[in-house]
Amino acid sequence: MDISIFIQILVWGLYAGCIYILLAIGLNLIFGVMKVVNFAHGELLMIGAYVTFWLYSSSGINPYLVVPISTFIMAILGILIERFGFRPIRGTGKLNEIFLSLGLIYLLQNSAALLWTTNSRTIHSPYSDILVPLGTIKLPLDYIIIIIATILFLIAFQLFMKKTTIGRAMRATSQNREAAALMGINVERIDMLSFALGSALAAVAGSLWLISGQMVNPYVGSLPAIKAFAVIIIGGLGSIPGAIIAGLILGIAENVVPVIIQSLVAVFNVEMSFTAWKDTIAFLILIIVLILRPTGLFGKKGE
Amino acid sequence: MNREKIISVKTCLGFISFLIALLMPHIFGVSQYLLTVLIIMLVFILYSSAWNLLALSGQGSLGHAAFFGIGGYTSAIVVKSLGLPPLATILAGGIFAAFIGVLIGLTCVRLKEWFLAMVTFGFAVLAHTITLELPGLTGGWDGLPVQKVIPVTVHNYIMYEYYLVLITTVIVLFVIYQIMNSKVGLAFEAIRENELEANVMGINVMKYKLTAFAVSAFFSGIAGALEIHHFGYITPEVYGIDISFWPIIYCVSGGLCTIEGPILGTIIITLLDESLKNFGWTYERYIMIGLILILIVRFLPKGFVSVPEKIKAYLRS
């Protein structure tokens, strides 16, 4: 295979991986602090993308500039979901949290369909025509912006978690909730803040995804959410470096594996469209990992 | 003594509702619309009860559409290739779904809660992809036309179809009721409450979890086959996320891990859904259903079946 095509696919994977990482880190933070898996996390990505679309189409300014505003709006929505959804049912069983997430999925998907119809929406980025030459290949500027923005976000997030009081309180709460509460940390406020931060990260992921030329419709959120879940299972619940590595692996595997299989299949002349397997790869990895390690690759025993 | 009384009241209610269901076409006449709604309702009662049986053993699946769809496709393909009557192939659909259920169950027995939920969800996506990749057998995106259970040429065919589905559902519910009240059902509940303790008490956890998967998949497959032989066609949409989520909504709103929960939940939610549909609402009614699910998890965790108890407790206080 031509090496430049391969690099192109690799960059595609890197870009997809960035979106998964942003989503997975939010999910991971909420899980770490509250021990809740929000299955409706992908719907937050979808709503975030729609809010960006709505702000952009009503103001017409550079779409990258409206991302902070939609992020803020989504953080508030996250607070509302935590306050009125997950907080009251804390400690009533894991299944209830799954059921509540299902209710949220229905609520958010159909609210989006009601507000913005089910037509696929897209934003025409001002940089969509610009290609940056990089050696023998050309890359869209948007992809490079997204990759760099994700790296900056991750650095900022890591600094926030390590250096600030709130970040430390979040880590303390995720390590031991009772001990953190005894040390004078308001754990419920930490719950609220981590849910807000998780939702904000989902909104960033959704907005960047939309701006880079992807279509968004009300049902677009469920697959990325599940892939983000696969990422945190592979990378280890609560581990941020693990999520970054796993997100990159998944993003690249999704784009590279179908091409490799396809070129192998071409040799044997079998008729199958392996692009259809793209969305299945995350699950195959997930299933294989969980068969070998039921609590995830780096998961703790007896959780 | 008191317990016996409650059981007999429930049995009476069950019997009365069965009688009403039997007389339905005679009370309201043979209406195509009404009977279609009732047939789908019955299919989903069957399907939700199957899901409920798995939940009874502590395993919440988010991908039951895999079994529903596999049952449907198996039945459709067997009818097409062997020319057997649909009545026989519905059973084949259930058996093949049970076989797949055991295979999936083998990978899931060690998993819990979210891990289980994600993996079962993943298997539904996998089943969808595999179906699309075998267009020669499954018709790909276009799906397959399927023979109806009762040919359309028969006078009042929809009524016979209704009775067939009704009788199947009642038999399945009876079997599920027997399972729930047998040693197997008790073992399921023990595993749900505390897997480790159940193991210590000498319950073979793995065996019972697999049994739950197989039985649940079997009945889900039958439900799927019944539905597609009613519609007369099958498309990959049977693996849709909605198909996986509906039984959960029905069971949670009706009352988890009870025999009457899925029945009550399916009837109430379907009636609500149909009446809102008549207002011309589409998205609004799903928003309502999402809200209802959230409110039930929050305020009525035991579902609609616990409403009489709640009222009694309220009156007493």
XYZ file of C-alpha atoms in Angstrom, chain A:
303
model
C 0.000 0.000 0.000
C 1.100 3.533 -0.685
C 2.686 4.917 2.465
C 1.174 8.396 2.080
C -2.345 6.931 2.018
C -1.461 5.061 5.162
C -0.337 8.248 6.900
C -3.515 9.946 5.760
C -5.578 7.197 7.373
C -3.449 7.442 10.484
C -4.226 11.143 10.780
C -7.913 10.366 10.290
C -7.617 7.959 13.188
C -5.801 10.514 15.289
C -8.580 13.000 14.657
C -11.318 10.485 15.511
C -9.292 9.440 18.533
C -9.221 13.044 19.794
C -13.024 13.166 19.819
C -13.189 9.838 21.681
C -10.596 11.019 24.193
C -12.524 14.205 25.007
C -15.717 12.217 25.452
C -14.048 9.424 27.402
C -12.298 11.758 29.829
C -15.599 13.401 30.736
C -17.243 10.024 31.224
C -14.254 8.832 33.217
C -14.299 11.881 35.490
C -18.010 11.421 36.246
C -17.458 7.738 36.892
C -14.447 8.344 39.081
C -16.159 10.884 41.308
C -19.758 9.649 41.386
C -19.307 5.960 40.451
C -22.063 6.477 37.900
C -21.889 5.569 34.218
C -23.957 8.025 32.262
C -25.105 6.163 29.157
C -26.629 9.407 27.903
C -23.170 10.984 27.626
C -23.286 10.748 23.827
C -26.529 12.686 23.864
C -24.673 15.493 25.619
C -22.212 15.462 22.714
C -25.125 15.655 20.273
C -26.865 18.505 22.132
C -23.542 20.333 22.432
C -23.061 20.098 18.676
C -26.602 21.371 18.096
C -26.122 24.314 20.459
C -22.974 25.258 18.533
C -24.865 24.902 15.268
C -27.682 27.051 16.579
C -25.381 29.783 17.941
C -23.368 29.771 14.717
C -26.344 29.934 12.374
C -28.015 32.701 14.362
C -24.876 34.825 14.801
C -22.756 33.904 11.791
C -19.423 34.461 13.530
C -16.474 32.086 13.322
C -17.752 28.715 14.627
C -14.625 28.162 16.725
C -15.522 31.289 18.714
C -18.965 30.005 19.737
C -17.559 26.772 21.191
C -16.831 28.338 24.622
C -20.407 29.629 24.829
C -22.003 26.297 23.976
C -19.595 24.589 26.376
C -20.831 26.863 29.143
C -24.481 26.189 28.274
C -23.836 22.441 28.334
C -22.089 22.687 31.699
C -25.291 24.192 33.094
C -27.374 21.435 31.499
C -24.993 18.934 33.091
C -25.576 20.500 36.504
C -29.335 20.232 36.021
C -29.085 16.554 35.020
C -26.942 15.786 38.047
C -29.134 17.739 40.456
C -32.499 16.393 39.328
C -31.510 13.043 37.849
C -28.532 11.244 39.290
C -28.260 12.793 42.760
C -31.685 11.682 44.058
C -31.132 8.052 43.038
C -27.587 7.768 44.380
C -27.103 4.462 46.149
C -30.340 2.823 44.984
C -28.582 0.341 42.730
C -26.596 0.310 39.532
C -29.524 -0.837 37.386
C -31.494 2.288 38.329
C -28.688 4.443 36.983
C -28.841 2.563 33.685
C -32.617 3.022 33.514
C -32.317 6.715 34.311
C -29.769 7.099 31.513
C -32.191 5.407 29.116
C -34.880 7.902 30.092
C -32.403 10.731 29.486
C -31.502 9.319 26.068
C -35.162 9.376 25.018
C -35.674 12.823 26.512
C -32.623 14.455 24.925
C -32.818 12.773 21.499
C -36.432 13.665 20.971
C -36.094 17.158 22.393
C -33.366 17.737 19.819
C -35.591 16.283 17.090
C -38.393 18.596 18.184
C -36.216 21.707 18.338
C -34.011 21.188 15.293
C -35.856 18.493 13.252
C -34.206 15.213 12.298
C -32.475 16.628 9.202
C -28.726 16.223 9.265
C -27.066 19.552 10.014
C -23.575 20.646 9.210
C -21.456 23.768 9.518
C -19.275 25.100 6.747
C -16.024 25.829 8.534
C -14.205 28.949 7.250
C -11.026 26.849 6.964
C -12.565 23.856 5.210
C -10.817 24.611 1.902
C -7.383 25.049 3.395
C -5.075 22.049 3.133
C -1.757 22.070 4.919
C 0.984 20.292 3.003
C 2.927 17.972 5.273
C 5.648 16.148 3.419
C 4.009 14.202 0.611
C 0.443 14.489 1.951
C -2.034 17.293 2.482
C -4.094 17.608 5.654
C -7.206 19.709 6.240
C -6.441 22.623 8.558
C -9.513 21.777 10.668
C -8.080 18.414 11.617
C -4.842 19.988 12.722
C -6.726 22.596 14.768
C -8.727 19.840 16.448
C -5.695 17.726 17.239
C -3.835 20.719 18.687
C -6.909 21.935 20.581
C -7.362 18.488 22.128
C -3.725 18.392 23.225
C -4.093 21.847 24.818
C -7.320 20.777 26.515
C -5.666 17.691 27.923
C -2.743 19.672 29.296
C -5.115 22.209 30.857
C -7.244 19.408 32.298
C -4.246 17.671 33.778
C -3.008 20.931 35.349
C -6.490 21.572 36.711
C -6.644 18.148 38.309
C -3.131 18.304 39.761
C -2.694 21.924 40.800
C -6.026 23.472 41.750
C -7.942 22.926 44.971
C -11.073 21.786 43.156
C -9.085 19.355 41.023
C -7.466 17.903 44.120
C -10.856 17.644 45.810
C -12.163 15.756 42.770
C -9.319 13.293 42.934
C -9.774 12.890 46.671
C -13.501 12.217 46.227
C -12.887 9.636 43.544
C -10.348 7.847 45.724
C -12.447 7.711 48.862
C -15.738 9.507 49.142
C -16.243 9.128 52.891
C -12.708 10.158 53.784
C -12.986 13.151 51.457
C -16.231 14.203 53.135
C -14.579 13.864 56.548
C -11.742 16.100 55.392
C -14.266 18.864 54.856
C -14.801 18.469 51.109
C -18.357 19.159 50.032
C -18.687 15.943 48.017
C -22.069 16.865 46.575
C -20.649 20.078 45.168
C -17.768 18.047 43.733
C -20.333 15.718 42.111
C -22.016 18.715 40.553
C -18.776 20.238 39.311
C -17.489 17.009 37.824
C -20.772 16.443 36.019
C -20.596 19.994 34.694
C -16.996 19.482 33.566
C -17.859 16.128 31.947
C -20.759 17.672 30.052
C -18.572 20.573 28.984
C -15.961 18.178 27.585
C -18.711 16.321 25.714
C -19.881 19.651 24.291
C -16.353 20.467 23.141
C -16.099 17.068 21.473
C -19.467 17.496 19.749
C -18.761 21.038 18.613
C -15.344 20.214 17.188
C -16.819 17.187 15.470
C -19.524 19.316 13.859
C -17.124 22.078 12.791
C -14.752 19.621 11.148
C -17.484 18.831 8.641
C -19.356 15.928 10.224
C -23.117 15.688 10.024
C -25.121 15.892 13.215
C -28.621 14.545 13.755
C -30.463 13.655 16.970
C -29.407 10.007 16.848
C -25.729 10.607 16.268
C -24.700 10.416 19.926
C -25.172 6.801 20.899
C -22.255 5.261 18.992
C -19.555 7.713 20.155
C -20.775 7.279 23.739
C -20.375 3.534 23.555
C -16.992 3.909 21.958
C -15.993 6.272 24.744
C -17.102 3.610 27.178
C -14.967 1.066 25.337
C -12.074 3.510 25.600
C -12.337 3.844 29.370
C -12.711 0.095 29.815
C -9.646 -0.586 27.703
C -7.684 2.246 29.282
C -8.832 1.555 32.810
C -11.636 3.171 34.795
C -10.426 6.392 36.357
C -7.117 6.484 34.491
C -6.664 9.555 32.292
C -3.397 8.563 30.564
C -5.013 5.172 29.904
C -7.999 6.885 28.277
C -5.697 8.920 26.037
C -3.754 5.887 24.857
C -6.883 3.772 24.383
C -8.671 6.595 22.542
C -5.813 6.895 20.089
C -5.616 3.115 19.641
C -9.349 2.890 18.961
C -9.416 5.864 16.599
C -6.511 4.497 14.586
C -7.688 0.869 14.680
C -11.112 1.866 13.372
C -9.593 3.542 10.365
C -6.652 1.276 9.684
C -8.098 -2.190 10.290
C -10.859 -2.011 7.627
C -8.296 -0.898 5.046
C -5.890 -3.692 5.960
C -8.649 -6.304 5.858
C -9.921 -4.914 2.594
C -6.541 -5.187 0.945
C -6.204 -8.743 2.274
C -9.678 -9.609 1.037
C -8.879 -8.196 -2.398
C -6.213 -10.868 -2.697
C -8.726 -13.642 -1.978
C -11.476 -11.940 -3.982
C -14.231 -12.121 -1.351
C -17.098 -9.705 -1.712
C -17.660 -7.928 1.594
C -17.767 -4.281 2.521
C -15.513 -3.937 5.496
C -16.369 -0.312 6.093
C -19.532 -1.659 7.728
C -17.279 -3.217 10.357
C -15.862 0.149 11.357
C -18.381 0.685 14.141
C -18.133 -2.925 15.247
C -14.393 -2.873 15.918
C -14.860 -0.978 19.200
C -17.220 -3.688 20.406
C -14.969 -6.514 19.312
C -12.102 -4.960 21.282
C -14.458 -4.362 24.212
C -15.774 -7.921 24.207
C -12.322 -9.486 23.903
C -10.917 -7.312 26.695
C -13.830 -8.062 28.979
C -13.679 -11.806 28.374
C -10.044 -11.759 29.440
C -10.421 -9.183 32.228
C -14.024 -8.787 33.451
C -13.231 -5.552 35.295
C -11.365 -3.906 32.422
C -7.705 -3.914 31.491
C -6.552 -1.817 34.433
C -9.676 -2.124 36.550
C -9.481 -2.829 40.235
C -10.499 -6.241 41.512
C -13.717 -6.538 43.448
C -15.240 -3.224 42.414
